[in-house]
GROMACS .gro file of C-alpha atoms in nm:
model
  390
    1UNK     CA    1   0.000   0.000   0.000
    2UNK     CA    2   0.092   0.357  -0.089
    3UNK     CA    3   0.218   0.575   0.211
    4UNK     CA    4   0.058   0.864   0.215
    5UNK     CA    5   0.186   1.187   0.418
    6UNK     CA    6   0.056   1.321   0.724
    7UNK     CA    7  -0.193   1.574   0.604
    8UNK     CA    8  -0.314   1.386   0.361
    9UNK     CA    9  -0.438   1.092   0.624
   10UNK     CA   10  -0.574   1.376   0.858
   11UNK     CA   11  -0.772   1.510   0.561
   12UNK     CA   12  -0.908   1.147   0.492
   13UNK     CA   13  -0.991   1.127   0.890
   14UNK     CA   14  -1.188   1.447   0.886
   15UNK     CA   15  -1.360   1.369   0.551
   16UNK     CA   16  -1.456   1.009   0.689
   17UNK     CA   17  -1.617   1.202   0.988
   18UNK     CA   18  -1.820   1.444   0.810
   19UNK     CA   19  -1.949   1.178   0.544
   20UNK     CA   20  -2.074   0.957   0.835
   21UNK     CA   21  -2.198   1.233   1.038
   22UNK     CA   22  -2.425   1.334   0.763
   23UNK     CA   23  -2.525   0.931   0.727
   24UNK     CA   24  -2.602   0.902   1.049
   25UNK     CA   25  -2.781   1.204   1.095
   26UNK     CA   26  -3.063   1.109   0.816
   27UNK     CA   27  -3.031   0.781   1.092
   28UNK     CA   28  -3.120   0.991   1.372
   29UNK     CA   29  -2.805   0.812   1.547
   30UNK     CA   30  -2.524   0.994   1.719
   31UNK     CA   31  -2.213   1.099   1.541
   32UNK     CA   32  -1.994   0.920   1.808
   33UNK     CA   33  -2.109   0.563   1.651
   34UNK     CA   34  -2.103   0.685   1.283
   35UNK     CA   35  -1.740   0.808   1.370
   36UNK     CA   36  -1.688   0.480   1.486
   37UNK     CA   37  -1.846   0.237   1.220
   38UNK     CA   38  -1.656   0.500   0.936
   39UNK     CA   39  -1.335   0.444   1.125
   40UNK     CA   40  -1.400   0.003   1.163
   41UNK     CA   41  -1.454   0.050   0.687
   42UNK     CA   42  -1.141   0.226   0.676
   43UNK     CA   43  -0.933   0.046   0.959
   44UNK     CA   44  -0.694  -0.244   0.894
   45UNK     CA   45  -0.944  -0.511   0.966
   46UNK     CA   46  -1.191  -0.392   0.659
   47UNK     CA   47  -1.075  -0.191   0.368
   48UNK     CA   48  -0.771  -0.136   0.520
   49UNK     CA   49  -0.714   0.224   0.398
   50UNK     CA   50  -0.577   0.283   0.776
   51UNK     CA   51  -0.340   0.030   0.859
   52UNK     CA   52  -0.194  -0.027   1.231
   53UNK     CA   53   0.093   0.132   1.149
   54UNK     CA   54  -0.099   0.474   1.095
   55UNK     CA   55  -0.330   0.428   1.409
   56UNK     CA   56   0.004   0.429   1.621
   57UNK     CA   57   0.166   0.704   1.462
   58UNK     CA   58  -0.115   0.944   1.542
   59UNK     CA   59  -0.179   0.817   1.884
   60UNK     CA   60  -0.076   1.143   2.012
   61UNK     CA   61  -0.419   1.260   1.837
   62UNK     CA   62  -0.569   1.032   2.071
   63UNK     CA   63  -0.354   1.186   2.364
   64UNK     CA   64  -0.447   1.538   2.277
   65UNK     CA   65  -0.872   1.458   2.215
   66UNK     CA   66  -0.884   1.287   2.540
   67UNK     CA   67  -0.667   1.576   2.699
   68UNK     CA   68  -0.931   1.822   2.582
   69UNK     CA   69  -1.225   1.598   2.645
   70UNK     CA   70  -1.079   1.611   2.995
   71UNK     CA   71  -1.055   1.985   3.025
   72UNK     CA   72  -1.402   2.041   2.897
   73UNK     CA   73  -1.509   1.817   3.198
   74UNK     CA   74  -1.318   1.952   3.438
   75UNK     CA   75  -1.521   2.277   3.413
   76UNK     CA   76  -1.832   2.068   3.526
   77UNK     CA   77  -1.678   2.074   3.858
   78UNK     CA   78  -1.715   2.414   3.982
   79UNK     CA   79  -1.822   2.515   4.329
   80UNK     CA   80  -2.108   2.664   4.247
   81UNK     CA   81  -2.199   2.388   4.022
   82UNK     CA   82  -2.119   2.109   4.295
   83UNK     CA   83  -2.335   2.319   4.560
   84UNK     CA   84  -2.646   2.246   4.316
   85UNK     CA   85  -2.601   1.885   4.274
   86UNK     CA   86  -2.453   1.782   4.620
   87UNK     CA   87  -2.282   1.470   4.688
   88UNK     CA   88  -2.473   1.252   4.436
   89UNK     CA   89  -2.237   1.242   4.208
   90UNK     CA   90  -1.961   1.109   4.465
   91UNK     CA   91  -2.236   0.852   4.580
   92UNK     CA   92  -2.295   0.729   4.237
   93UNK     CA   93  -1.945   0.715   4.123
   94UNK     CA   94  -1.778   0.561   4.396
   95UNK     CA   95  -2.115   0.233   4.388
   96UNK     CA   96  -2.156   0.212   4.022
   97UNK     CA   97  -1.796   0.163   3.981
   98UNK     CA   98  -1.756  -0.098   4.264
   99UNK     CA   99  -2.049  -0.277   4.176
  100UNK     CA  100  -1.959  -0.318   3.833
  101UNK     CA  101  -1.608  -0.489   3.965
  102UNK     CA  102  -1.813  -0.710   4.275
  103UNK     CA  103  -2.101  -0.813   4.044
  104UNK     CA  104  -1.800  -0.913   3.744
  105UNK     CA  105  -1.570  -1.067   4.062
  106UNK     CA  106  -1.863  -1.269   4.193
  107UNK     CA  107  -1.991  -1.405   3.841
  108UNK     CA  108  -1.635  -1.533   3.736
  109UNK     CA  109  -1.507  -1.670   4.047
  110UNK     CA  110  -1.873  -1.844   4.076
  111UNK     CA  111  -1.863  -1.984   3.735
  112UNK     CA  112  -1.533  -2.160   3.823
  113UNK     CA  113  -1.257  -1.851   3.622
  114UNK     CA  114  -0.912  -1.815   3.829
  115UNK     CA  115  -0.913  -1.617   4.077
  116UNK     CA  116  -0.661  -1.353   3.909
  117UNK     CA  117  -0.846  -1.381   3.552
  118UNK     CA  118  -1.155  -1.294   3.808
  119UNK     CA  119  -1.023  -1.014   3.978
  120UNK     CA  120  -0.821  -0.845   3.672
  121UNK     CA  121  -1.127  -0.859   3.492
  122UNK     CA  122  -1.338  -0.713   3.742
  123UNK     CA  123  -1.135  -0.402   3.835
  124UNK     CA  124  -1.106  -0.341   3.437
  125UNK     CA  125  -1.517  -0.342   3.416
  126UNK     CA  126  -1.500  -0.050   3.657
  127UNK     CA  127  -1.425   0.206   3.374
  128UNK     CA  128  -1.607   0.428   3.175
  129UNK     CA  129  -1.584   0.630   2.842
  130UNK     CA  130  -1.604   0.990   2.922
  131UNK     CA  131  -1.542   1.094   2.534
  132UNK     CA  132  -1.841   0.910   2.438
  133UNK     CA  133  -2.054   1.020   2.674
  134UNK     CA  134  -1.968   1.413   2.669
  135UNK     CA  135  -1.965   1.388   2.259
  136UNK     CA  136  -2.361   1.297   2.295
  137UNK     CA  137  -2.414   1.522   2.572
  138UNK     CA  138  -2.292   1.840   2.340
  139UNK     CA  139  -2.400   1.664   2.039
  140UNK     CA  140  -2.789   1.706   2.169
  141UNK     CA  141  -2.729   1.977   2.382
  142UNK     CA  142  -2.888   1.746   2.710
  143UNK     CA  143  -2.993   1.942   2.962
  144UNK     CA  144  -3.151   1.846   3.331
  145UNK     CA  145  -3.095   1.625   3.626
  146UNK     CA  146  -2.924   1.322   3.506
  147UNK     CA  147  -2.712   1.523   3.257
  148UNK     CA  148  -2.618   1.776   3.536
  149UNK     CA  149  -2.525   1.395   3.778
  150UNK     CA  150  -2.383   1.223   3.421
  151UNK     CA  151  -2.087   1.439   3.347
  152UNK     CA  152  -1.936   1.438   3.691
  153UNK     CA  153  -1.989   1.107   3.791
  154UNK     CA  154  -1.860   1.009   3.428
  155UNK     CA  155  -1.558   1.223   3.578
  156UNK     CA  156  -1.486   1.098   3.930
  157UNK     CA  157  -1.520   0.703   3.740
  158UNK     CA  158  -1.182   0.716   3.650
  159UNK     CA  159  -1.022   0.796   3.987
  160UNK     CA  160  -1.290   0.471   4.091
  161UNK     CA  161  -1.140   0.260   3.824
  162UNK     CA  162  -0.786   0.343   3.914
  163UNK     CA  163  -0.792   0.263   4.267
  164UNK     CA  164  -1.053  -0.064   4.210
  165UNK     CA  165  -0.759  -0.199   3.943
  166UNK     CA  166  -0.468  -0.080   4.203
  167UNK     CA  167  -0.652  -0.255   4.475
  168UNK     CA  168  -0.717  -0.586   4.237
  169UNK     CA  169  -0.364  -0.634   4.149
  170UNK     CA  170  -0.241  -0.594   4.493
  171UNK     CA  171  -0.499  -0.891   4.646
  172UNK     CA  172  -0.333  -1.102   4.325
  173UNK     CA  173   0.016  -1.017   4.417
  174UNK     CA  174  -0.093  -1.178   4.782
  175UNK     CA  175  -0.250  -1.500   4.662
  176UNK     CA  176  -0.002  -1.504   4.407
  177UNK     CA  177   0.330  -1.515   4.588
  178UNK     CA  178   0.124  -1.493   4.984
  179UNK     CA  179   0.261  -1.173   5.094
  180UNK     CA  180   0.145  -0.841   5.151
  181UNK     CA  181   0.296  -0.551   4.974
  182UNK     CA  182   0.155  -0.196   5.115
  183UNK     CA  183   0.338  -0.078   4.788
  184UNK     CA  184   0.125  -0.220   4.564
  185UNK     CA  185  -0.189  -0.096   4.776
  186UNK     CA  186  -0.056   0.226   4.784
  187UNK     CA  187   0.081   0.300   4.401
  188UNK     CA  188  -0.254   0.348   4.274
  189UNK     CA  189  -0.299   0.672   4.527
  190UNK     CA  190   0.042   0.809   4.457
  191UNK     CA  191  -0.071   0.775   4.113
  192UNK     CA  192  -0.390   0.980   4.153
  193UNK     CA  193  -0.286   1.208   4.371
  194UNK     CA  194   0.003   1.315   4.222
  195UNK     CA  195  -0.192   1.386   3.886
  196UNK     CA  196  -0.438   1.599   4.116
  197UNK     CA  197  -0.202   1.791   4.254
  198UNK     CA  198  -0.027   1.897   3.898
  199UNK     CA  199  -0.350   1.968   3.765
  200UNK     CA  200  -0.420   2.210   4.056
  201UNK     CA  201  -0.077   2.368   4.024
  202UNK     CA  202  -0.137   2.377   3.667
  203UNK     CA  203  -0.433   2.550   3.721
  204UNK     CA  204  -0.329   2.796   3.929
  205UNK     CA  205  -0.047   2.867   3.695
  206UNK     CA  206  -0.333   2.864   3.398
  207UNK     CA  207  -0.571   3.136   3.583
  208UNK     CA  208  -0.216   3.373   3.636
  209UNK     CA  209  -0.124   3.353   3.244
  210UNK     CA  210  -0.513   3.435   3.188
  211UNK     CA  211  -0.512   3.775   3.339
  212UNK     CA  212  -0.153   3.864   3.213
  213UNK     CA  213  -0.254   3.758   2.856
  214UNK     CA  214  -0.546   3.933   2.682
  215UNK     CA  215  -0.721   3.899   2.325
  216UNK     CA  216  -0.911   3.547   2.248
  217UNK     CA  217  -0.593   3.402   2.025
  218UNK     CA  218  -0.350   3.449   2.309
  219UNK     CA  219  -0.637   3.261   2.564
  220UNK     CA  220  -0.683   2.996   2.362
  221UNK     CA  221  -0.295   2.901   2.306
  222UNK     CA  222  -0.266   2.944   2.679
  223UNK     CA  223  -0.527   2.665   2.694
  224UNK     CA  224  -0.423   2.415   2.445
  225UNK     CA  225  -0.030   2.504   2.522
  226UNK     CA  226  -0.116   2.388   2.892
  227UNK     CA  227  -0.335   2.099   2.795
  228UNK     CA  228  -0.052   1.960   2.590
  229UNK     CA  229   0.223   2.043   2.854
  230UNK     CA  230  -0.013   1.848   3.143
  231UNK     CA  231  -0.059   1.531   2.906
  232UNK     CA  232   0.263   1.522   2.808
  233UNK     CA  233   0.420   1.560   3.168
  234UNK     CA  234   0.158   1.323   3.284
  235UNK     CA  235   0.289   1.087   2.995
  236UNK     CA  236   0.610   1.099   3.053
  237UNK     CA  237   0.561   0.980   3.452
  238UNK     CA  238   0.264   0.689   3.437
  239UNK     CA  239   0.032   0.977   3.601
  240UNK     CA  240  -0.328   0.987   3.466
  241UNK     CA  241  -0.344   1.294   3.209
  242UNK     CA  242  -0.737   1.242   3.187
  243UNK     CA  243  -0.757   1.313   3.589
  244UNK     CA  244  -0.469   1.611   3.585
  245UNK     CA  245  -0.636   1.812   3.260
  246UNK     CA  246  -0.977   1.756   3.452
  247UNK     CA  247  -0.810   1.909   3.777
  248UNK     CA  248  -0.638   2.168   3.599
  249UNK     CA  249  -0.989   2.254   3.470
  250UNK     CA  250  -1.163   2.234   3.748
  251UNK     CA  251  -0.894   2.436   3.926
  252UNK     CA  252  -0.895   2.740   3.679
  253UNK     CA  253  -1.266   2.747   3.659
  254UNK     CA  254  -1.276   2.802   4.034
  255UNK     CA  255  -1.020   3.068   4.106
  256UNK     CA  256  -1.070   3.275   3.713
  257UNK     CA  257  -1.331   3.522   3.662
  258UNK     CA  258  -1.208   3.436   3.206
  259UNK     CA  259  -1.396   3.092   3.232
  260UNK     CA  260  -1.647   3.180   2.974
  261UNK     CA  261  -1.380   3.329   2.740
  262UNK     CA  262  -1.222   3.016   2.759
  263UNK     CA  263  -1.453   2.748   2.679
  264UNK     CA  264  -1.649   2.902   2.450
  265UNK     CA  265  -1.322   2.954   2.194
  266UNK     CA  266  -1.202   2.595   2.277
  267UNK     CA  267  -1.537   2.440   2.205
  268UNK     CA  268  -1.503   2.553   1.851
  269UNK     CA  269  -1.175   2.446   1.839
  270UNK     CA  270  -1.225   2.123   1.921
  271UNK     CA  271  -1.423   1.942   1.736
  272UNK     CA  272  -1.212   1.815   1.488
  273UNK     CA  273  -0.968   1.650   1.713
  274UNK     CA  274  -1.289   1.459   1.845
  275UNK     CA  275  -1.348   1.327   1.479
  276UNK     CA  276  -0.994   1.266   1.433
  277UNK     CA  277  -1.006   1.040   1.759
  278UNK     CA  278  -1.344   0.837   1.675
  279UNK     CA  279  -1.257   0.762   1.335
  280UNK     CA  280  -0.898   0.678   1.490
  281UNK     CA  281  -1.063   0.493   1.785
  282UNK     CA  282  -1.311   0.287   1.526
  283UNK     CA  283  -0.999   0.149   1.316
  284UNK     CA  284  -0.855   0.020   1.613
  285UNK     CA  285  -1.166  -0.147   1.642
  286UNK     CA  286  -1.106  -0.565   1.553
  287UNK     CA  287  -1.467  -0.675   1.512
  288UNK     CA  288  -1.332  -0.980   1.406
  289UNK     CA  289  -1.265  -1.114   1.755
  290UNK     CA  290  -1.615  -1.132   1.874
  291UNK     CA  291  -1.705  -1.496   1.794
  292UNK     CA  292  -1.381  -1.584   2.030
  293UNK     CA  293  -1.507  -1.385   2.326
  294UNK     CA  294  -1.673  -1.733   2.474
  295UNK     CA  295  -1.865  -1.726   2.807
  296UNK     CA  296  -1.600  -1.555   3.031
  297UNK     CA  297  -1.644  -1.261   2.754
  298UNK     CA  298  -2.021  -1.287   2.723
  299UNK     CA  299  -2.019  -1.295   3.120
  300UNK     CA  300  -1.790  -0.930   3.149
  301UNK     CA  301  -1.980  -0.777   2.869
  302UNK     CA  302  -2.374  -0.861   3.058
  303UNK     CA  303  -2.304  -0.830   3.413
  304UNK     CA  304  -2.065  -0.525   3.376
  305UNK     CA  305  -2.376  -0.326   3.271
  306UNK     CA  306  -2.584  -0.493   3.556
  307UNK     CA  307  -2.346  -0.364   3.757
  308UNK     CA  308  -2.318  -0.020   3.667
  309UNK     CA  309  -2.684  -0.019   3.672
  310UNK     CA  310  -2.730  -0.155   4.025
  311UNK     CA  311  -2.475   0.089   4.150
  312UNK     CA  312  -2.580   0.422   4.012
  313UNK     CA  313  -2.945   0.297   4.067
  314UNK     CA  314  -2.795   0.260   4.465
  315UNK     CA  315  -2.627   0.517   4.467
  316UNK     CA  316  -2.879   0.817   4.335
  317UNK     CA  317  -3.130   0.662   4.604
  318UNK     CA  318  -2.849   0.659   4.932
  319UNK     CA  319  -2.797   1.036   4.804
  320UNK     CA  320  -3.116   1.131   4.777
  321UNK     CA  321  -3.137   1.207   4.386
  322UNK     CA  322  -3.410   1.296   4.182
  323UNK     CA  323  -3.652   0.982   4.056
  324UNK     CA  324  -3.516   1.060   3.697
  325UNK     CA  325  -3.156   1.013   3.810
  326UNK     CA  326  -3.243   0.662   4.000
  327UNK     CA  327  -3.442   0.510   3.727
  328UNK     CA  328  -3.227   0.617   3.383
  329UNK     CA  329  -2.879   0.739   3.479
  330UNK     CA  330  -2.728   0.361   3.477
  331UNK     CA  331  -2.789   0.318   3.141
  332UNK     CA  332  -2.543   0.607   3.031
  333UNK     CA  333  -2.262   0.444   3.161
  334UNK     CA  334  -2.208   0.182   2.944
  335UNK     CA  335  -1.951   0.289   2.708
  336UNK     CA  336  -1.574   0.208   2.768
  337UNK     CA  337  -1.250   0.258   2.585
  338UNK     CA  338  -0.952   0.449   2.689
  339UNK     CA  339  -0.840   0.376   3.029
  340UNK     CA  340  -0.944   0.026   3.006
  341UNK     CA  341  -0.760  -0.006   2.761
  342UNK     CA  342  -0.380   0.106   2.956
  343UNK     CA  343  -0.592  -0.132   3.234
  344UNK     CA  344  -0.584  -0.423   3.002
  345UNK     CA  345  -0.209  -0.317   2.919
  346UNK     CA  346  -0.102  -0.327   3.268
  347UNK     CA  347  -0.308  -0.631   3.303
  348UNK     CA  348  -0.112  -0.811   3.060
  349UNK     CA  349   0.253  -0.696   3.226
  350UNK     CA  350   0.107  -0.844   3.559
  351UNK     CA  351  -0.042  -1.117   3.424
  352UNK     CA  352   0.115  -1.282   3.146
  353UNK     CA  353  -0.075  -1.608   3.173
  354UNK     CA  354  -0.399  -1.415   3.147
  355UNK     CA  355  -0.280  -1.164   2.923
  356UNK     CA  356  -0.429  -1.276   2.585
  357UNK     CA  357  -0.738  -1.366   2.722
  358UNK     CA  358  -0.806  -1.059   2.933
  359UNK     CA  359  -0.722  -0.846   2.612
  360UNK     CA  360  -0.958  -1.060   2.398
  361UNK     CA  361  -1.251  -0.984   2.623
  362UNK     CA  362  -1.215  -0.611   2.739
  363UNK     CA  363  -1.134  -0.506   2.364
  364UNK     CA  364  -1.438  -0.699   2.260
  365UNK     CA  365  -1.671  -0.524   2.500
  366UNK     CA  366  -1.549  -0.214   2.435
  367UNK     CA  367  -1.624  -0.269   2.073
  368UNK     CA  368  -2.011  -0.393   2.162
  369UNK     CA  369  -2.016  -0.103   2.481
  370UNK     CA  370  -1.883   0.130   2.144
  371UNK     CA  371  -2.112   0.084   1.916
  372UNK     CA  372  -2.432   0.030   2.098
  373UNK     CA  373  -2.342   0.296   2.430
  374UNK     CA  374  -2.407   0.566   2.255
  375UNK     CA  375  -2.687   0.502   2.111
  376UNK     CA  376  -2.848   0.402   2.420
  377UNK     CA  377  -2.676   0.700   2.604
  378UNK     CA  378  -2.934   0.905   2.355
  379UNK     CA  379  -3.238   0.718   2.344
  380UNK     CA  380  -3.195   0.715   2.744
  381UNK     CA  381  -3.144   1.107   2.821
  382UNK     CA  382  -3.459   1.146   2.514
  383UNK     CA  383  -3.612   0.885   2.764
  384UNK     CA  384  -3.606   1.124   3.042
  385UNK     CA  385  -3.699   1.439   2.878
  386UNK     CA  386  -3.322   1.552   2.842
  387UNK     CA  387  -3.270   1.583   2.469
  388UNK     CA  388  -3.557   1.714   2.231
  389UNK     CA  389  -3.424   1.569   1.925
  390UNK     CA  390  -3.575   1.279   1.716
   0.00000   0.00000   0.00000
């Protein structure tokens, strides 16, 4: 096959995300899943017009969509915001990510699965897609109660998923080799703390260039010239770049008066980098492997969902939430992709015996949770009087 040069496969991305978009739109289905189905017909495993070899040259696309995906959610968690939706989203988060890693735990080890195949597993089902979900949320413009409890707890999932795999793989290190190692308990905090705390300093840094720098263009490199610098610090020392952008986000939002003059340029921005990822995430995409994802896969791929339904539905009514909340906000939390997919990559270091079947299943849920999550993320929020459009 021909190589082509780099603009030329960027212009092929974007023009593969704009022909489905206006496919799926006569559809009435989200972008996010024609982005993806476009990006499966030109990926390696179909026509083949994006081979692997491209996909990993522009993973730092990847890196910079999720980095902004990140920011723009960070700004979800100002005070004044958190003061009108209380502690639900805290609730939810921290029992619709455990239950999702119990109810996966409990299924496998009762079916008769290893114990660390179990486990591993389970901790992985924890995560959540937050590009997905915020692509359909600004897609159709949601607005209400279980939009205004979605985004954060979408959020706070990743910090949940972190410390539910850190906590996994330490209880396999001590049936494994019978030992305890407070290390390994205690990596997965370092980890998120220490991307918390250079979000917040990055932040505070962000809010000082703000006021020193006027005019929209000079803003909006300030933004996208500290988004980069956060990933690629966070990169470069195994921290979680989706956790320090949102802090650095959240941070700046709380402590700028610019926050509007911000956002509003960078949402325009944006945009393409989102295409550029989904068409890159849907060639990545092996749709092949689904007839080899047997019962452990069919297992993780059913009860994962059951699990992130039981929790959130637990959670909204321990916090109080409103009825909508309760009843639909479990069935926006289905899709999954990025960090389970470093998960399943640390999963296979740890693991090696596992490794090929843990990838198998995760990567074959996340191309089922892929396709159909969004989809069901809109005809849930229409559901509950969120979205207006057919």
């Amino acid at each position: 096959m021909m190589h082509l040069n780099d603009l030329i496969y960027i212009a092929i991305f974007l023009a593969g995300a704009l022909i489905a978009g206006k496919i799926v739109k006569q559809m009435h289905l989200p972008n996010v899943t024609g982005y993806l189905v476009m990006g499966i017909l030109v990926g390696p495993h179909a026509l083949n017009i994006i081979n692997e070899d491209v996909i990993g040259h522009f993973s730092i696309v990847s890196d910079m969509a999720l980095g902004f995906i990140a920011f723009s959610i960070g700004a979800e968690f100002s005070i004044k915001y958190l003061k009108k939706v209380g502690k639900s989203p805290v609730v939810i988060a921290i029992l619709e990510g455990c239950s999702a890693t119990l109810l996966v735990d409990i299924t496998l080890l009762l079916l008769g699965y290893d114990t660390p195949l179990s486990l591993a597993l389970g901790a992985i089902a924890s995560a959540t897609a937050a590009a997905s979900t915020l692509m359909i949320v600004k897609q159709y413009k949601a607005k209400g109660p279980v939009t205004n409890t979605l985004l954060p707890v979408v959020a706070m999932d990743d910090a949940v998923a972190l410390m539910n795999f850190g906590i996994s793989m330490a209880v396999i290190k001590v049936i494994s080799s019978g030992s305890f190692s407070a290390k390994a308990m205690l990596m997965p905090l370092v980890e998120i703390f220490g991307a918390l705390i250079f979000g917040a300093i990055l932040g505070i840094i962000m809010t000082q260039l703000v006021k020193l720098y006027t005019g929209r263009g000079n803003r909006l490199a300030i933004t996208v010239g500290m988004t980069f610098l956060c990933i690629g610090v966070c990169n470069m020392t195994g921290m979680s770049s989706l956790l320090a952008c949102m802090m650095m986000s959240a941070v700046f939002a709380n402590t700028s008066r610019y926050t509007d003059k911000i956002f509003e340029p960078l949402d325009r921005m944006t945009p393409p980098f989102y295409m550029m990822f989904f068409i890159l995430s849907g060639a990545s995409l092996d749709i092949t492997i689904i007839p080899k994802i047997g019962l452990v896969g069919a297992v993780y791929v059913i009860v994962r969902v059951l699990g992130k339904m039981l929790g959130a539905y637990l959670g909204a009514a321990i916090s109080k939430a409103p009825p909508v909340v309760k009843k639909y906000l479990g069935l926006t939390l289905i899709p999954q992709e990025g960090v389970a997919i470093g998960l399943v990559t640390v999963a296979k270091g740890a693991l090696p015996q596992y490794g090929n079947t843990i990838q198998t299943v995760v990567l074959c849920g996340i191309v089922i949770y892929e396709l159909l999550g969004p989809l069901i993320t809109k005809i849930t929020l229409k559901a509950a009087k969120e979205i207006s459009t057919t």
